PDB file of C-alpha atoms in Angstrom:
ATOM      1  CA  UNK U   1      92.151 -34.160 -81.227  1.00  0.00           C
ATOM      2  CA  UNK U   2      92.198 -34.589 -77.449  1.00  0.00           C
ATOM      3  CA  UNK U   3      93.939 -37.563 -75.803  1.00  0.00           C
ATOM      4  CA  UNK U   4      96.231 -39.057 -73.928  1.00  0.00           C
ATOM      5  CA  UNK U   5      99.587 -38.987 -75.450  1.00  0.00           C
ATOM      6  CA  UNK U   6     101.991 -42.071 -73.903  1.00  0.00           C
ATOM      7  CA  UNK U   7     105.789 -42.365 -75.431  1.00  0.00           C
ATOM      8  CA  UNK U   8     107.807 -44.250 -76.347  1.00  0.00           C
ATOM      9  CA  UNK U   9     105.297 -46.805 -77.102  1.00  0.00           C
ATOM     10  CA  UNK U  10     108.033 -49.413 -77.133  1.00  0.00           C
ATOM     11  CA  UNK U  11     111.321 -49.055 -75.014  1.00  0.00           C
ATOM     12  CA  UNK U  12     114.224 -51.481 -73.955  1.00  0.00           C
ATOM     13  CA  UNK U  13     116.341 -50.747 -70.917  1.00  0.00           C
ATOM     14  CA  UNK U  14     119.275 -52.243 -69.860  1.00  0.00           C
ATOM     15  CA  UNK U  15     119.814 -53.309 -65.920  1.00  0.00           C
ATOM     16  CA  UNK U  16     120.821 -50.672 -63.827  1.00  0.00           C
ATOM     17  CA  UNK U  17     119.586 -47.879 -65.947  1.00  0.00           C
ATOM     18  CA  UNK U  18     116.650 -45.792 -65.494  1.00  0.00           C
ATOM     19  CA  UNK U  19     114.360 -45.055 -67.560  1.00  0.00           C
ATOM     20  CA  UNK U  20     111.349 -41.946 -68.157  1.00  0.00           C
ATOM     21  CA  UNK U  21     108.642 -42.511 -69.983  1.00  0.00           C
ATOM     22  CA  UNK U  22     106.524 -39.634 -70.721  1.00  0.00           C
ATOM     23  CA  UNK U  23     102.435 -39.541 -70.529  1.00  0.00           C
ATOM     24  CA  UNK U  24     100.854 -35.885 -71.763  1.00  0.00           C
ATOM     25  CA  UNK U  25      97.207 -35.013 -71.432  1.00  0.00           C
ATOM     26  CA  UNK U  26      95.135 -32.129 -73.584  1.00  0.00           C
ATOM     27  CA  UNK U  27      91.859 -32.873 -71.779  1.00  0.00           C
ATOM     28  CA  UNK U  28      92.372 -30.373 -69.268  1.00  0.00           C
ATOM     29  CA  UNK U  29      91.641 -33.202 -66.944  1.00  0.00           C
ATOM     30  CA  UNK U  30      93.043 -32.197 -62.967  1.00  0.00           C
ATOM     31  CA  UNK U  31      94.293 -36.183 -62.137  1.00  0.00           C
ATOM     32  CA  UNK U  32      96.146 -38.310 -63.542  1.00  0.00           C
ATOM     33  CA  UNK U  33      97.400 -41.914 -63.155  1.00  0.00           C
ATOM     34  CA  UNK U  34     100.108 -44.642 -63.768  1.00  0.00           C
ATOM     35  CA  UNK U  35      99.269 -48.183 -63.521  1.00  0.00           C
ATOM     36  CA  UNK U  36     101.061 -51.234 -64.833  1.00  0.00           C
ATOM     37  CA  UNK U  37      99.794 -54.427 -66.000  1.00  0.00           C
ATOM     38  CA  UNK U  38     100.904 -57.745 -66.398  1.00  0.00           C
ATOM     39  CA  UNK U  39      99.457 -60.792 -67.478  1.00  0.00           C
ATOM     40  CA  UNK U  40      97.333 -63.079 -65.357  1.00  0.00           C
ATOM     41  CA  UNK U  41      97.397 -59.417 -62.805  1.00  0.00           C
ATOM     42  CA  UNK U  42      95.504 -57.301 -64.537  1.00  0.00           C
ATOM     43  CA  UNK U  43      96.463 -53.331 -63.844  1.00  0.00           C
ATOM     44  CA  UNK U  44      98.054 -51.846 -60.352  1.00  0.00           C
ATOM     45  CA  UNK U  45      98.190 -48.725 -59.363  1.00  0.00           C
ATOM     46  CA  UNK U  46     101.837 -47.168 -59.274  1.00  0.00           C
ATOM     47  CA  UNK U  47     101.055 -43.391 -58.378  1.00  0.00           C
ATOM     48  CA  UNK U  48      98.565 -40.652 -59.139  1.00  0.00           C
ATOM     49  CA  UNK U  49      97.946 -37.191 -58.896  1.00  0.00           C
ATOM     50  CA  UNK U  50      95.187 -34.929 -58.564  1.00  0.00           C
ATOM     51  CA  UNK U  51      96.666 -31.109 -58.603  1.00  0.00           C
ATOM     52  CA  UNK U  52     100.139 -29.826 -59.735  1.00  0.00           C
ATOM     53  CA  UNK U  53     102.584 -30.572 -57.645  1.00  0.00           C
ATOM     54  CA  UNK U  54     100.934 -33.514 -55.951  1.00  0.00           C
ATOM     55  CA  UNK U  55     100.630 -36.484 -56.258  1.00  0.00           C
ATOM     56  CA  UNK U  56     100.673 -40.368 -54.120  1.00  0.00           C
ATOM     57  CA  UNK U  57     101.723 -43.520 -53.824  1.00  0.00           C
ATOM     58  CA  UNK U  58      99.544 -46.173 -55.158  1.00  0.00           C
ATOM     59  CA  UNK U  59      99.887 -49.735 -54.667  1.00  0.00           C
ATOM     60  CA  UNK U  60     103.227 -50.518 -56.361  1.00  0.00           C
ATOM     61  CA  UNK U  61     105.455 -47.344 -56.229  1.00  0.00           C
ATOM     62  CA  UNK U  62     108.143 -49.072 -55.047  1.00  0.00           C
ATOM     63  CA  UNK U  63     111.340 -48.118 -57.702  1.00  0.00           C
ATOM     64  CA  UNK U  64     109.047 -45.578 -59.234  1.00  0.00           C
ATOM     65  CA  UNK U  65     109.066 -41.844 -59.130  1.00  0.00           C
ATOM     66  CA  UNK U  66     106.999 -39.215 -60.579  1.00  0.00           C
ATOM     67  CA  UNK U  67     106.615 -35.301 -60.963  1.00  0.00           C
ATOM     68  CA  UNK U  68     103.872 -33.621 -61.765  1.00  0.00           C
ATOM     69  CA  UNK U  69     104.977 -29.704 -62.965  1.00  0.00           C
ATOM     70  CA  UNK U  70     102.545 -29.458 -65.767  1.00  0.00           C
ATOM     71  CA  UNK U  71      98.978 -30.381 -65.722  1.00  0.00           C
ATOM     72  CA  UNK U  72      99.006 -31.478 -68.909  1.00  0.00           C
ATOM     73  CA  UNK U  73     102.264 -34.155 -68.119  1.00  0.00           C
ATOM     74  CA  UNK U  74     102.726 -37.073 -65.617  1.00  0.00           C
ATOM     75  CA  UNK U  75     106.140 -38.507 -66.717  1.00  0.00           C
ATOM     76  CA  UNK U  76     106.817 -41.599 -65.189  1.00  0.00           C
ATOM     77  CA  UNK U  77     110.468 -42.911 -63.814  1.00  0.00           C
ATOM     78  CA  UNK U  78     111.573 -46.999 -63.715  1.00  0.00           C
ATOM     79  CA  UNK U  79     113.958 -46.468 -61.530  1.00  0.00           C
ATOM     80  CA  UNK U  80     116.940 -49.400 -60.934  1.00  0.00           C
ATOM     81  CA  UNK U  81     115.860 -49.887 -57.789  1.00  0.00           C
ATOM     82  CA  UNK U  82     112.478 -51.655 -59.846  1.00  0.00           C
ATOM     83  CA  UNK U  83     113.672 -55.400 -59.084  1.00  0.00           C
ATOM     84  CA  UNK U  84     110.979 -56.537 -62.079  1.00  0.00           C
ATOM     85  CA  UNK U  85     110.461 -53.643 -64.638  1.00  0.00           C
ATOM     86  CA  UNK U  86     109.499 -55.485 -67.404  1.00  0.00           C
ATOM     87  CA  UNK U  87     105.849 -54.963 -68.415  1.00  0.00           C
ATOM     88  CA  UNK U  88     102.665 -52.518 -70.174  1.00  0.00           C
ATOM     89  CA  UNK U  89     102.569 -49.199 -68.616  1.00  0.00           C
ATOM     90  CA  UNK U  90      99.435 -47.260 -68.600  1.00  0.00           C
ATOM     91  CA  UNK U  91      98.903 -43.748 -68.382  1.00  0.00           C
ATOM     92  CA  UNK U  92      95.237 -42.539 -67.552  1.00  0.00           C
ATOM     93  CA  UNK U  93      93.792 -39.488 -66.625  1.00  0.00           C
ATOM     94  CA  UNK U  94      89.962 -37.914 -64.874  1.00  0.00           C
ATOM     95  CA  UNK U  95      88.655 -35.031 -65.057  1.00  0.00           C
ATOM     96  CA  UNK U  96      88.117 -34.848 -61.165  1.00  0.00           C
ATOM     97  CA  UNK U  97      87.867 -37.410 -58.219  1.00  0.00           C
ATOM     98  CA  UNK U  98      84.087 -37.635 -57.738  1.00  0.00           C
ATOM     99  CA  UNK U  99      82.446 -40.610 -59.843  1.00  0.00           C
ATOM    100  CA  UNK U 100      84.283 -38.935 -63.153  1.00  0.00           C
ATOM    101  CA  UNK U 101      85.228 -42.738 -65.340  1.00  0.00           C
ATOM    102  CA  UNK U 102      89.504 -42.672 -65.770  1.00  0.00           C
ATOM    103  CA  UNK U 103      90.626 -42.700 -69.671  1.00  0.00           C
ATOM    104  CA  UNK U 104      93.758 -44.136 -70.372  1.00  0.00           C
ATOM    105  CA  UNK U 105      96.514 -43.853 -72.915  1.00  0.00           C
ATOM    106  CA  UNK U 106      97.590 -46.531 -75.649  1.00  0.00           C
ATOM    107  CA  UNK U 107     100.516 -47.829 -73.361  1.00  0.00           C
ATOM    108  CA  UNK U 108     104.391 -48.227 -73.196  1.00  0.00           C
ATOM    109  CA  UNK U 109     105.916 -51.544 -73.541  1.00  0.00           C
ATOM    110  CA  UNK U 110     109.422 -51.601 -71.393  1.00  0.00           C
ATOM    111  CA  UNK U 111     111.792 -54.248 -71.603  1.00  0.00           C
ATOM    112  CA  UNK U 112     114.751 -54.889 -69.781  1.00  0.00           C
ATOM    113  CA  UNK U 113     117.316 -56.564 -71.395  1.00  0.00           C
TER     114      UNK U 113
ATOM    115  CA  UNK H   1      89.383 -53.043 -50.849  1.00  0.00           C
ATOM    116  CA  UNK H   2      91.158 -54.900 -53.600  1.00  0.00           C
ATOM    117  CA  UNK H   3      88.125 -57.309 -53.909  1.00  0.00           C
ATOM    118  CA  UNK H   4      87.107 -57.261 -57.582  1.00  0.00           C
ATOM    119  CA  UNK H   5      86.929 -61.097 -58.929  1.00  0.00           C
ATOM    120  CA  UNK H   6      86.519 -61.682 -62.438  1.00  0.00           C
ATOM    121  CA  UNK H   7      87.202 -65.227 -63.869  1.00  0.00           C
ATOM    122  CA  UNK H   8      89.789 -64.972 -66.529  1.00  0.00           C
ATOM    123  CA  UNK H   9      88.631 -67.108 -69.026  1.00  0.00           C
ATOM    124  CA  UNK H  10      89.651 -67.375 -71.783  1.00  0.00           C
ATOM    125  CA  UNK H  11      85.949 -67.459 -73.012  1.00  0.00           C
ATOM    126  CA  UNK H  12      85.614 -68.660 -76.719  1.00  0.00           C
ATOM    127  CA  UNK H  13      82.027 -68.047 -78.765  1.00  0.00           C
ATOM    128  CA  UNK H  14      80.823 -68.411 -82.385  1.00  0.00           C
ATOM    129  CA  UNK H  15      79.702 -65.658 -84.179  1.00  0.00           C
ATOM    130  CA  UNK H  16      76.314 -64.302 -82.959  1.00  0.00           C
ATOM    131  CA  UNK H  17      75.982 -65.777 -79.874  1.00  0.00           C
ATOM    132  CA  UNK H  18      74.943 -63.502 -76.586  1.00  0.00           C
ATOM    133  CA  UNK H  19      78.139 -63.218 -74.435  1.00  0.00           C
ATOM    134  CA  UNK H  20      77.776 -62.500 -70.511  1.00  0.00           C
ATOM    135  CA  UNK H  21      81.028 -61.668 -68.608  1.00  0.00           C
ATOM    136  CA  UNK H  22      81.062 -61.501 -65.063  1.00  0.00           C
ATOM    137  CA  UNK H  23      82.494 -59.766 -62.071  1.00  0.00           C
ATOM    138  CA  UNK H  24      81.546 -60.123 -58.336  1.00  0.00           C
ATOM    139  CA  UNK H  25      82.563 -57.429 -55.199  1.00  0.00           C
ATOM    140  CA  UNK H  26      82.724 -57.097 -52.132  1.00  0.00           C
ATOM    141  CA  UNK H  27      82.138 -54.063 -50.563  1.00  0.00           C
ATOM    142  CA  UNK H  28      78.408 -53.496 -50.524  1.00  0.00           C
ATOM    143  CA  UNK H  29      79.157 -49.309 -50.585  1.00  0.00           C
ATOM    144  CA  UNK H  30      80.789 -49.560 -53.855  1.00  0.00           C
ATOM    145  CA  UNK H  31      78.317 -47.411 -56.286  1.00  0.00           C
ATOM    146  CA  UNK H  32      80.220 -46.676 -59.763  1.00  0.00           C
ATOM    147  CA  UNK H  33      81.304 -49.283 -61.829  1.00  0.00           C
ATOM    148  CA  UNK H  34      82.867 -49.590 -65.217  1.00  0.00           C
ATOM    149  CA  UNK H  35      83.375 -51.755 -68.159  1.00  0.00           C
ATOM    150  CA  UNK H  36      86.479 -51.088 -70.265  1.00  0.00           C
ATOM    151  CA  UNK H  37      87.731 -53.022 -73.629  1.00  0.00           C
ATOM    152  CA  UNK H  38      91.542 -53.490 -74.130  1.00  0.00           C
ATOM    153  CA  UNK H  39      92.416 -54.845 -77.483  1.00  0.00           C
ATOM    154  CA  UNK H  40      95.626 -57.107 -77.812  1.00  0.00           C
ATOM    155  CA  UNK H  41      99.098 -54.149 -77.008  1.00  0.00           C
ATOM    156  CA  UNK H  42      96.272 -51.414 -77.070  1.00  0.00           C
ATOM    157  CA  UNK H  43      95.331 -48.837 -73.714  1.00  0.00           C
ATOM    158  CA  UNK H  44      91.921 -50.198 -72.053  1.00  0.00           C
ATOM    159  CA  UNK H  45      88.903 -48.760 -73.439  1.00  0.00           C
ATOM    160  CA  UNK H  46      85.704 -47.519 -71.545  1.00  0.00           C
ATOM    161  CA  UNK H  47      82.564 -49.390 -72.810  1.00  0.00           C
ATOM    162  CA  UNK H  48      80.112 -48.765 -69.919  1.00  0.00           C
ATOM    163  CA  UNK H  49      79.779 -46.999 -66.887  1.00  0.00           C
ATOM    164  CA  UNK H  50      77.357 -47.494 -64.566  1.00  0.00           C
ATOM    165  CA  UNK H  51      75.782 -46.043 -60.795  1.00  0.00           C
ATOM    166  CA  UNK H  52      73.928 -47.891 -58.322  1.00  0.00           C
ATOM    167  CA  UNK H  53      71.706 -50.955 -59.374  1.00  0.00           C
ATOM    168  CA  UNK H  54      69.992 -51.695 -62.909  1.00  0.00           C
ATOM    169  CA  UNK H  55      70.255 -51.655 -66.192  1.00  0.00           C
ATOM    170  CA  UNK H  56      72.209 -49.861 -68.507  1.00  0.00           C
ATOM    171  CA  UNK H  57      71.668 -50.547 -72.122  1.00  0.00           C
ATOM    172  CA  UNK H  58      74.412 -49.036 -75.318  1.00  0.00           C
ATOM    173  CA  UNK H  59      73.922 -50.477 -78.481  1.00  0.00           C
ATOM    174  CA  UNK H  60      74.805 -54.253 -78.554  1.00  0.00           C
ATOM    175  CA  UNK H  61      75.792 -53.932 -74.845  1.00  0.00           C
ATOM    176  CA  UNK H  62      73.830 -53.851 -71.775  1.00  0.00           C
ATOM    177  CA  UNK H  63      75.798 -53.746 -67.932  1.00  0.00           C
ATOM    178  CA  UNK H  64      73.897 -54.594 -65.067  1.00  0.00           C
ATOM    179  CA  UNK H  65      74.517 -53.975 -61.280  1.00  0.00           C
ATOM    180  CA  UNK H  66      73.173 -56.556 -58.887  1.00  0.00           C
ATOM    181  CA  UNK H  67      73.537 -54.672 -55.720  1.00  0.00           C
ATOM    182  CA  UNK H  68      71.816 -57.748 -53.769  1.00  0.00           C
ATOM    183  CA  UNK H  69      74.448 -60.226 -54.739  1.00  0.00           C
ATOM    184  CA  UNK H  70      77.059 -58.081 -55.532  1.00  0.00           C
ATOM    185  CA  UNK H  71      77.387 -58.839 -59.099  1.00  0.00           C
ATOM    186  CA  UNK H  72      78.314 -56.742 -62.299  1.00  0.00           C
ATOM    187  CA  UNK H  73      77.151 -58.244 -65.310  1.00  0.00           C
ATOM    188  CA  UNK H  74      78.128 -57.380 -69.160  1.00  0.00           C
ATOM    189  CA  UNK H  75      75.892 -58.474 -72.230  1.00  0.00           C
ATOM    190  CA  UNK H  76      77.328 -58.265 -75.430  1.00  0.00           C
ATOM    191  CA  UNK H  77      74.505 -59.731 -78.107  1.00  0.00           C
ATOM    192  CA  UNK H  78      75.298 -60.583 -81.945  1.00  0.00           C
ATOM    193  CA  UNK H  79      78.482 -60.917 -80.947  1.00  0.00           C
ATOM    194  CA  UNK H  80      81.119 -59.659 -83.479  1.00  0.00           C
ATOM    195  CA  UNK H  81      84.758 -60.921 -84.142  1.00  0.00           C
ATOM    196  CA  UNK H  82      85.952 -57.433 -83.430  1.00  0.00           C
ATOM    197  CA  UNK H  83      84.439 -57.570 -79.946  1.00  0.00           C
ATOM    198  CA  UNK H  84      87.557 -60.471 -79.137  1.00  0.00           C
ATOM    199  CA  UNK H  85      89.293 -58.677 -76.667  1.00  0.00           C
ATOM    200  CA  UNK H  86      90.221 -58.370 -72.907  1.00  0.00           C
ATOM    201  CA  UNK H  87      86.801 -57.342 -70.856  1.00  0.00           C
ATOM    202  CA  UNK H  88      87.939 -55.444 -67.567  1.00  0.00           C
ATOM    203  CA  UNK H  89      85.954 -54.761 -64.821  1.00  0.00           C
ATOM    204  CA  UNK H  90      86.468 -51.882 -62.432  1.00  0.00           C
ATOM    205  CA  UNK H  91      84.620 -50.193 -59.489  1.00  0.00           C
ATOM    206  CA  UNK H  92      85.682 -46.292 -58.317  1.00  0.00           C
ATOM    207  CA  UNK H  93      87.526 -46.437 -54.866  1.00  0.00           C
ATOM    208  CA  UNK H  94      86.737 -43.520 -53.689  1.00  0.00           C
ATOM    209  CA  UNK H  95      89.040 -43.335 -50.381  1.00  0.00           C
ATOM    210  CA  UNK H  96      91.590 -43.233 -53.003  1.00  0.00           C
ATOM    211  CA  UNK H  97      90.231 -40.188 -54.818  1.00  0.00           C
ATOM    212  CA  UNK H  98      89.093 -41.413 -57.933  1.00  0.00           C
ATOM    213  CA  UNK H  99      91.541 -44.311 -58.235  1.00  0.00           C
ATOM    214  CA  UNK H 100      90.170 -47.308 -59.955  1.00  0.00           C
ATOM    215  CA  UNK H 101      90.278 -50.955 -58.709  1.00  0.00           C
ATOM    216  CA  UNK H 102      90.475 -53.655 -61.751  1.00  0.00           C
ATOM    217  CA  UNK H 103      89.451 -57.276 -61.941  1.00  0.00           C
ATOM    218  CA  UNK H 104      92.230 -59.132 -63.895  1.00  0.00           C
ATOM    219  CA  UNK H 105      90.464 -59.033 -66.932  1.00  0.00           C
ATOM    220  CA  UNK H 106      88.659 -61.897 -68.960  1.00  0.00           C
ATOM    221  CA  UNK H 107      90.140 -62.464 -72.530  1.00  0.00           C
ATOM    222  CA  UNK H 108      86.970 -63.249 -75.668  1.00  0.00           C
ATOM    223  CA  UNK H 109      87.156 -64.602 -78.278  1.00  0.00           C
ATOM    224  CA  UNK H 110      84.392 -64.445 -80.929  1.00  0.00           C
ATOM    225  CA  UNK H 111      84.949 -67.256 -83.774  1.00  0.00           C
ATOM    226  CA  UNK H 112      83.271 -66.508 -87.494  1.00  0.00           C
TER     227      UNK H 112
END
């Protein structure tokens, strides 16, 4: 079936350690998306990318990186510098950028401990 | 850009009742908007999508787009326990390629 595939759904981290947590796509779509939510904030963009080998800062990216080698994968980096890591992680992804609706993936749960 | 209010409830109604959630914008050259459905630990759902002004009618739900007050509306009728959930807003920002922009999200609950 096609989908969004997000792991590990739950993770804990230790401070100082970085973390990667992986988002894969089989919808052919050409952009994809993290955002992270928390509660009472609803969901902020951290980066995106519309082509291999692309991709932006959204509104959070601070202590965040991403690659995007693959169309198919978006992996997504908590870095240490990430003063506040805990929360839901979304992956999503579009088939393009013009009025196409964003589906997302069931979510990873980080906690730092 | 950001401006997407939607009041977080939470909104508690029995069993049947006609539900209306609400969202309000800013930007009067917003044109795509979306309703998603995000179940408690679960990814956000899309329930509606909707261009321009109108109606837009799926089954038990219905969005609307007030373009005049700049006001996104969602119906839900016979409302079902399994419609509790988080009700997100979103409009397309389309400077930012297809990025979405949320409202925080208003949390039903449907009571038997």
């Amino acid at each position: 079936d096609g989908g969004i595939t997000q792991s590990p759904k739950y993770l804990f981290r230790k401070e100082g350690q970085n973390v990667t947590l992986s988002c894969e796509q089989n919808l052919n779509h050409d952009a994809m998306y993290w955002y992270r939510q928390d509660p009472g904030q609803g969901l902020r963009l951290i980066y995106y990318s519309q082509i291999v080998n692309d991709f932006q800062k959204g509104d959070i990216a601070e202590g965040y990186s991403v690659s995007r080698e693959k169309k198919e994968s978006f992996p997504l980096t908590v870095t240490s510098a990430q003063k506040n890591p805990t929360a839901f992680y979304l992956c999503a992804s579009t088939p393009g950028s013009s009025g196409n609706t964003i589906y997302f993936g069931e979510g990873s749960w980080l906690t730092v401990v | 850009q950001k401006e997407v209010e939607q009041d977080p409830g939470p909104l508690s109604v029995p069993e049947g009742a006609i539900v209306s959630l609400n969202c309000t914008y800013s930007n009067s050259a917003f044109q795509y908007f979306m309703w998603y459905r995000q179940y408690s630990r679960k990814g956000p759902e899309l329930l509606m999508y909707t261009y321009s002004s109108g109606n837009k009618e799926d089954g038990r739900f219905t969005a609307q787009v007030d373009k005049s007050s700049k006001y996104i509306s969602l119906f839900i009728r016979d409302s079902q326990p399994s419609d509790s959930a988080t009700y997100l807003c979103a409009r397309l920002d389309r400077g930012s390629q297809g990025n979405l922009i949320f409202g925080k999200g208003t949390k039903l609950s449907v009571k038997p």
